[in-house]
Amino acid sequence: MAEAADIQGARPAPVRRRWLRRAVVLLAGTPVVAALIYSPAPEAEAAPASSVDVQVTSMAPAAPVKGDTLTISGTVVNNGSEAINDAHVGLRVGPVLADRSSIDEAADRGAFRAGTDPGEIDQAYAVKIPSLPSKVGHEFTLTVPVNKLELDKDGVYQLGVSLSGATDSRPSQQVLGIGRTFLPWQPEAAAKRSQLTYAWPLIAQTRVTAETGSDEVQTPVFLDDSLAEELRPGGRLEQMVSLGKDLPITWVIDPDLLTTVDAMTKGYRVRGPDGKLVQGRNKAVAEQWLSSLEAAVQGKKVVALPFADPDLASLAHQGKDVSGTLGQLRPATDKARQAVETVLHVPASTDFSWPVNGAIDPSIVNVATSAGARNVLARSDSLTETGSLGYTPSAARPIGAGTTAVVADAELSTAFEGDMLKAGDSTLAVQQFLAHTLALNLQKTDEQRSFVVTPQRMPSVGQVNTMATALRGLQGGRWTQPGDLESAAAAKPDPGAATLVPGAGQYPEALRKQELPVSAFEKIRTTQNTLDHFKVILTMPDRVEIPFGNSTNREMSTSWRGRPDQAKLYRDQVQDYLIGLTEKVKVIPKSDATLSGHSATIPVSVQNSLVQNVHDLVLRVKSANPTRLMFSGSGESEQEVTVQGGHSQTVKFDASATASGPVEVTAQLFTKDGVPYGKARTFTVEATEITSTVMLVIAGGVLLLVLAGIKMYASRKRVAARAAAEESTQPSDESPDTGPQSADRSGTGETVDR
């Protein structure tokens, strides 16, 4: 890859020959000094192995001009077992590196190489360290006027910072360690400057579940509250915004991140480790970040990826044969534009798709363009050059069917993927990045070219800061000028550039292993089918269609790469929650019933535990034995059902028995198009058929009961009358001296004869 971008047409002389040419200049004016430098010096004998670690932790300015003073700071650590005496840190300036591959080779070089690494500049600028004990470090700062570096022409120079000294076992001066970096030298603005477009990705992992509250605004439920750590000051996403606002970049945004943070500003809940829901507490953090982002993107180019940043390679390789999968891409693109405009109030381009690492093959291109994008962000280590051009062509490559591959430079795009928290690694990455951009511009071609950089999707805080430092190093505009993705895609393609999309067999195996499996897309399809079946009975289908539609997009997200277990758990949770909602509308289990008589009604109840009404449902009851039990003259009957949210509805069915005995009855809900809904409920009806003979027997029995009752009543009356008569014939128990008063009981003076 790097060789395809080399400067062609210049045959680099052997390294030592170039040093000798520079030495001639020194010999002409200062023969004594020259003799000292090029005479057999002790430093020509390198130590068997580097015993000192030399790190360049800062270099300012990163791209100096005439009149500047170069300041290089760093650390030296004595890793050996002996103390180092009479040591000094010196600067070495090599010749101009011929091409981009030479830059990479120099960066990968390890220990000091006598005869390959250049000699030190004037030791007047060295930093002396009298003694450096074993396992001890020492900081240094070299300060050198740029005009003392003898930078004779524009190009990339290798700088070496070495520590030389002596030990007890090796008393002569020798180089014990060296650190390398690069100095891009273009003091005046070039007549032809490259356009450089830097994509600045705002992408995060999926955090939002399909679950929402039953309130009117449907408060979302988050997997956790970790996104707040990225949004708060010093966090990854906060740094992306605070640094990006002052840089010449194109914002590349996953709209799902915007909707997620926007939801946080309106209130959200988080599912805790114990499964319980708690109120989210980072509303203010989300508001601050969103406000900062809205201000940062004003007047800048914004590209919106399809909602939730779908994994295009997984879709192309694993999901395209699962029905309905590719149909999710177009809605995801439509959501993208709407989300950016609604949340950030700026227009956004949805004309770009971005496969993982810019790796493409024909199927990936087809899937990418099916979402409506005409530009595919590829990378030069996927769509490679043959090297016949002699220079790196512009990013835009027409690849057929009206599609443009915008090929990012792989070397620049991967420049900051390491651990940028270490100052030494960060500084080297910045200088190497600047060196490559200058080397690109110095390639021999009369055409102005346009280059694109697509870094890792979710850079760390250290990587973000290093990227920003590198871009600030280019703001002098001496060999590059800022561009944007739209202009890069529209740039005139080089007719000799490679346009052949690599075959499927060339797709990197390491990336293929990280793809979502076919089973993932089958699970997504099952969830979508369940959703389609569920929403037809709802009076407010948007309450489920929107959150579950978004979750379907999130299940296909690129952010699941490298996290297969978490991805599967998320898919399972979405499906389980949806099934739980559908089961809130059901036929209530019914106990067995008895049907006495020729006909009667059988009640069946339907429960709706949702917060919204359901309609367009049909409740159907079916007899397992229509010859014994019928509904409305046949073996089954049905009625339409509408149930208010939080209520139950009882439906009565007319039933008739033609014979006695138990009959199993099934009650099942259906949608209006005849698809079964929910679980069928079965219960038993004990059918009892009443014949005319039975009726006569029952009537005779009733008559006998009546006659027996009459007979018992007459008998009891006769007994009562006989008892009364016997009582009236017995002597009176009155006192004898009552006389006439006892006979006149009426109180009227009349005498009672009976």
Coordinates of N, CA and C in Angstrom, one line a residue, residues 628-722:
R628 N -72.4 -33.2 19.5 CA -72.9 -33.2 20.9 C -73.1 -31.8 21.3
L629 N -72.2 -30.8 20.9 CA -72.3 -29.4 21.3 C -72.0 -28.5 20.1
M630 N -73.0 -27.6 19.9 CA -72.8 -26.7 18.7 C -72.9 -25.3 19.2
F631 N -72.3 -24.4 18.3 CA -72.4 -22.9 18.5 C -73.1 -22.3 17.3
S632 N -74.3 -21.7 17.5 CA -75.0 -21.1 16.4 C -75.2 -22.0 15.3
G633 N -75.5 -23.3 15.6 CA -75.9 -24.3 14.6 C -74.7 -24.9 13.9
S634 N -73.5 -24.6 14.3 CA -72.3 -25.3 13.7 C -71.3 -25.6 14.8
G635 N -70.1 -26.0 14.4 CA -69.1 -26.4 15.3 C -68.3 -25.3 15.9
E636 N -68.4 -24.1 15.4 CA -67.7 -22.9 15.9 C -68.5 -21.6 15.7
S637 N -68.0 -20.6 16.4 CA -68.7 -19.3 16.3 C -67.6 -18.3 16.6
E638 N -67.8 -17.1 16.1 CA -66.8 -16.0 16.3 C -67.5 -14.7 16.5
Q639 N -66.8 -13.8 17.2 CA -67.4 -12.4 17.4 C -66.2 -11.4 17.4
E640 N -66.4 -10.2 16.9 CA -65.3 -9.2 16.9 C -65.2 -8.7 18.3
V641 N -64.0 -8.3 18.7 CA -63.7 -7.9 20.1 C -63.0 -6.6 20.1
T642 N -63.4 -5.6 20.9 CA -62.7 -4.4 21.1 C -62.6 -4.2 22.6
V643 N -61.4 -4.0 23.2 CA -61.2 -4.0 24.6 C -60.4 -2.7 24.9
Q644 N -60.9 -2.0 25.9 CA -60.2 -0.8 26.3 C -59.0 -1.1 27.1
G645 N -58.0 -0.2 27.1 CA -56.8 -0.4 27.9 C -57.1 -0.6 29.3
G646 N -56.4 -1.6 29.9 CA -56.6 -1.9 31.4 C -57.9 -2.5 31.7
H647 N -58.7 -3.1 30.8 CA -60.0 -3.6 31.0 C -60.1 -5.0 30.4
S648 N -61.3 -5.7 30.8 CA -61.6 -7.0 30.2 C -62.9 -6.9 29.5
Q649 N -63.2 -7.7 28.6 CA -64.5 -7.8 27.8 C -64.9 -9.2 27.8
T650 N -66.2 -9.4 28.2 CA -66.8 -10.7 28.2 C -67.7 -10.9 27.0
V651 N -67.5 -11.9 26.2 CA -68.3 -12.2 25.0 C -69.1 -13.5 25.3
K652 N -70.4 -13.4 25.0 CA -71.3 -14.6 25.2 C -71.6 -15.3 23.9
F653 N -71.5 -16.6 23.9 CA -71.7 -17.4 22.7 C -72.9 -18.3 23.0
D654 N -73.9 -18.4 22.0 CA -75.0 -19.3 22.2 C -74.6 -20.7 21.8
A655 N -74.9 -21.6 22.7 CA -74.6 -23.0 22.6 C -75.8 -23.9 22.7
S656 N -75.8 -25.0 22.0 CA -76.9 -25.9 22.1 C -76.3 -27.3 22.2
A657 N -77.0 -28.2 23.0 CA -76.6 -29.6 23.2 C -77.5 -30.5 22.4
T658 N -76.9 -31.4 21.7 CA -77.7 -32.5 21.0 C -77.5 -33.8 21.6
A659 N -76.6 -33.9 22.6 CA -76.4 -35.2 23.3 C -75.7 -34.9 24.6
S660 N -75.8 -35.8 25.5 CA -75.2 -35.6 26.8 C -73.7 -36.0 26.7
G661 N -72.9 -35.4 27.7 CA -71.5 -35.8 27.8 C -70.6 -34.7 27.8
P662 N -69.3 -34.8 28.2 CA -68.3 -33.7 28.2 C -67.8 -33.4 26.8
V663 N -67.6 -32.1 26.5 CA -67.1 -31.7 25.2 C -66.0 -30.6 25.4
E664 N -64.9 -30.8 24.8 CA -63.8 -29.8 24.9 C -64.0 -28.7 23.9
V665 N -63.9 -27.5 24.5 CA -64.1 -26.2 23.7 C -62.8 -25.4 23.7
T666 N -62.5 -24.9 22.5 CA -61.3 -24.1 22.3 C -61.7 -22.6 22.1
A667 N -61.1 -21.7 22.8 CA -61.3 -20.3 22.6 C -60.0 -19.7 22.1
Q668 N -60.0 -19.0 21.0 CA -58.8 -18.5 20.3 C -59.0 -17.1 19.8
L669 N -58.1 -16.2 20.0 CA -58.1 -14.9 19.4 C -57.5 -14.9 18.0
F670 N -58.0 -14.2 17.1 CA -57.5 -14.0 15.7 C -57.4 -12.6 15.4
T671 N -56.5 -12.2 14.5 CA -56.5 -10.9 13.9 C -57.6 -10.9 12.8
K672 N -57.9 -9.7 12.3 CA -59.0 -9.7 11.3 C -58.6 -10.4 10.0
D673 N -57.3 -10.6 9.8 CA -56.9 -11.3 8.6 C -56.7 -12.8 8.8
G674 N -57.2 -13.3 10.0 CA -57.3 -14.7 10.2 C -56.0 -15.3 10.8
V675 N -55.1 -14.5 11.3 CA -53.9 -15.0 11.9 C -54.1 -15.2 13.4
P676 N -53.8 -16.4 13.9 CA -54.0 -16.7 15.4 C -53.2 -15.7 16.2
Y677 N -53.8 -15.2 17.3 CA -53.2 -14.3 18.2 C -53.2 -14.8 19.6
G678 N -52.0 -15.0 20.2 CA -51.9 -15.4 21.5 C -52.2 -16.9 21.7
K679 N -52.3 -17.3 22.9 CA -52.5 -18.7 23.2 C -54.0 -19.1 23.2
A680 N -54.2 -20.3 22.7 CA -55.6 -20.8 22.7 C -55.9 -21.4 24.1
R681 N -57.1 -21.2 24.5 CA -57.6 -21.6 25.9 C -58.6 -22.7 25.7
T682 N -58.5 -23.8 26.4 CA -59.4 -24.9 26.3 C -60.1 -25.1 27.6
F683 N -61.4 -25.5 27.6 CA -62.1 -25.8 28.8 C -63.2 -26.9 28.4
T684 N -63.8 -27.5 29.3 CA -64.7 -28.6 29.1 C -66.1 -28.1 29.5
V685 N -67.1 -28.4 28.6 CA -68.5 -28.2 28.8 C -69.2 -29.5 29.0
E686 N -69.8 -29.7 30.1 CA -70.6 -30.9 30.4 C -72.0 -30.7 29.8
A687 N -72.2 -31.3 28.6 CA -73.5 -31.1 27.9 C -74.5 -32.2 28.4
T688 N -75.8 -31.7 28.7 CA -76.8 -32.6 29.2 C -78.1 -32.4 28.4
E689 N -78.5 -33.3 27.5 CA -79.6 -33.2 26.6 C -80.9 -33.7 27.3
I690 N -82.0 -33.0 27.5 CA -83.2 -33.3 28.2 C -84.3 -33.8 27.2
T691 N -84.7 -35.2 27.3 CA -85.7 -35.8 26.4 C -87.1 -35.6 26.9
S692 N -88.2 -36.0 26.1 CA -89.6 -35.9 26.5 C -89.9 -36.9 27.6
T693 N -89.4 -38.1 27.5 CA -89.6 -39.2 28.5 C -89.1 -38.7 29.9
V694 N -87.9 -38.1 29.8 CA -87.3 -37.6 31.1 C -88.2 -36.5 31.7
M695 N -88.8 -35.7 30.8 CA -89.7 -34.6 31.2 C -90.9 -35.2 31.9
L696 N -91.5 -36.3 31.4 CA -92.7 -37.0 32.0 C -92.4 -37.5 33.3
V697 N -91.2 -38.2 33.4 CA -90.8 -38.7 34.7 C -90.7 -37.6 35.8
I698 N -90.0 -36.5 35.3 CA -89.8 -35.4 36.3 C -91.2 -34.8 36.7
A699 N -92.2 -34.8 35.7 CA -93.5 -34.2 36.0 C -94.2 -35.1 37.0
G700 N -94.2 -36.5 36.8 CA -94.8 -37.4 37.7 C -94.3 -37.3 39.1
G701 N -93.0 -37.2 39.2 CA -92.3 -37.0 40.5 C -92.8 -35.8 41.2
V702 N -92.9 -34.7 40.4 CA -93.4 -33.4 41.0 C -94.8 -33.6 41.6
L703 N -95.7 -34.3 40.8 CA -97.1 -34.5 41.2 C -97.2 -35.3 42.5
L704 N -96.4 -36.4 42.6 CA -96.4 -37.2 43.8 C -96.0 -36.4 45.0
L705 N -95.0 -35.5 44.8 CA -94.5 -34.6 45.9 C -95.6 -33.7 46.3
V706 N -96.4 -33.2 45.4 CA -97.5 -32.3 45.7 C -98.6 -33.0 46.5
L707 N -99.0 -34.2 46.0 CA -100.1 -35.0 46.7 C -99.6 -35.4 48.1
A708 N -98.4 -35.8 48.3 CA -97.9 -36.1 49.6 C -97.9 -34.9 50.5
G709 N -97.7 -33.8 50.0 CA -97.7 -32.6 50.8 C -99.1 -32.3 51.3
I710 N -100.1 -32.5 50.4 CA -101.5 -32.2 50.7 C -101.9 -33.2 51.8
K711 N -101.6 -34.4 51.7 CA -102.0 -35.4 52.6 C -101.4 -35.1 54.0
M712 N -100.2 -34.7 54.0 CA -99.5 -34.4 55.3 C -100.2 -33.2 55.9
Y713 N -100.6 -32.2 55.1 CA -101.2 -31.0 55.7 C -102.6 -31.4 56.3
A714 N -103.4 -32.2 55.6 CA -104.8 -32.6 56.1 C -104.6 -33.4 57.4
S715 N -103.6 -34.3 57.5 CA -103.4 -35.1 58.7 C -103.1 -34.2 59.9
R716 N -102.2 -33.2 59.6 CA -101.8 -32.3 60.7 C -103.0 -31.5 61.2
K717 N -104.0 -31.1 60.3 CA -105.1 -30.3 60.7 C -106.1 -31.2 61.6
R718 N -106.3 -32.4 61.2 CA -107.1 -33.3 62.0 C -106.6 -33.5 63.4
V719 N -105.3 -33.7 63.5 CA -104.7 -33.8 64.8 C -104.9 -32.6 65.7
A720 N -104.8 -31.5 65.1 CA -104.9 -30.2 65.8 C -106.3 -30.0 66.3
A721 N -107.3 -30.3 65.5 CA -108.7 -30.2 65.9 C -109.1 -31.1 67.1
R722 N -108.6 -32.3 67.0 CA -108.9 -33.3 68.1 C -108.3 -32.8 69.4

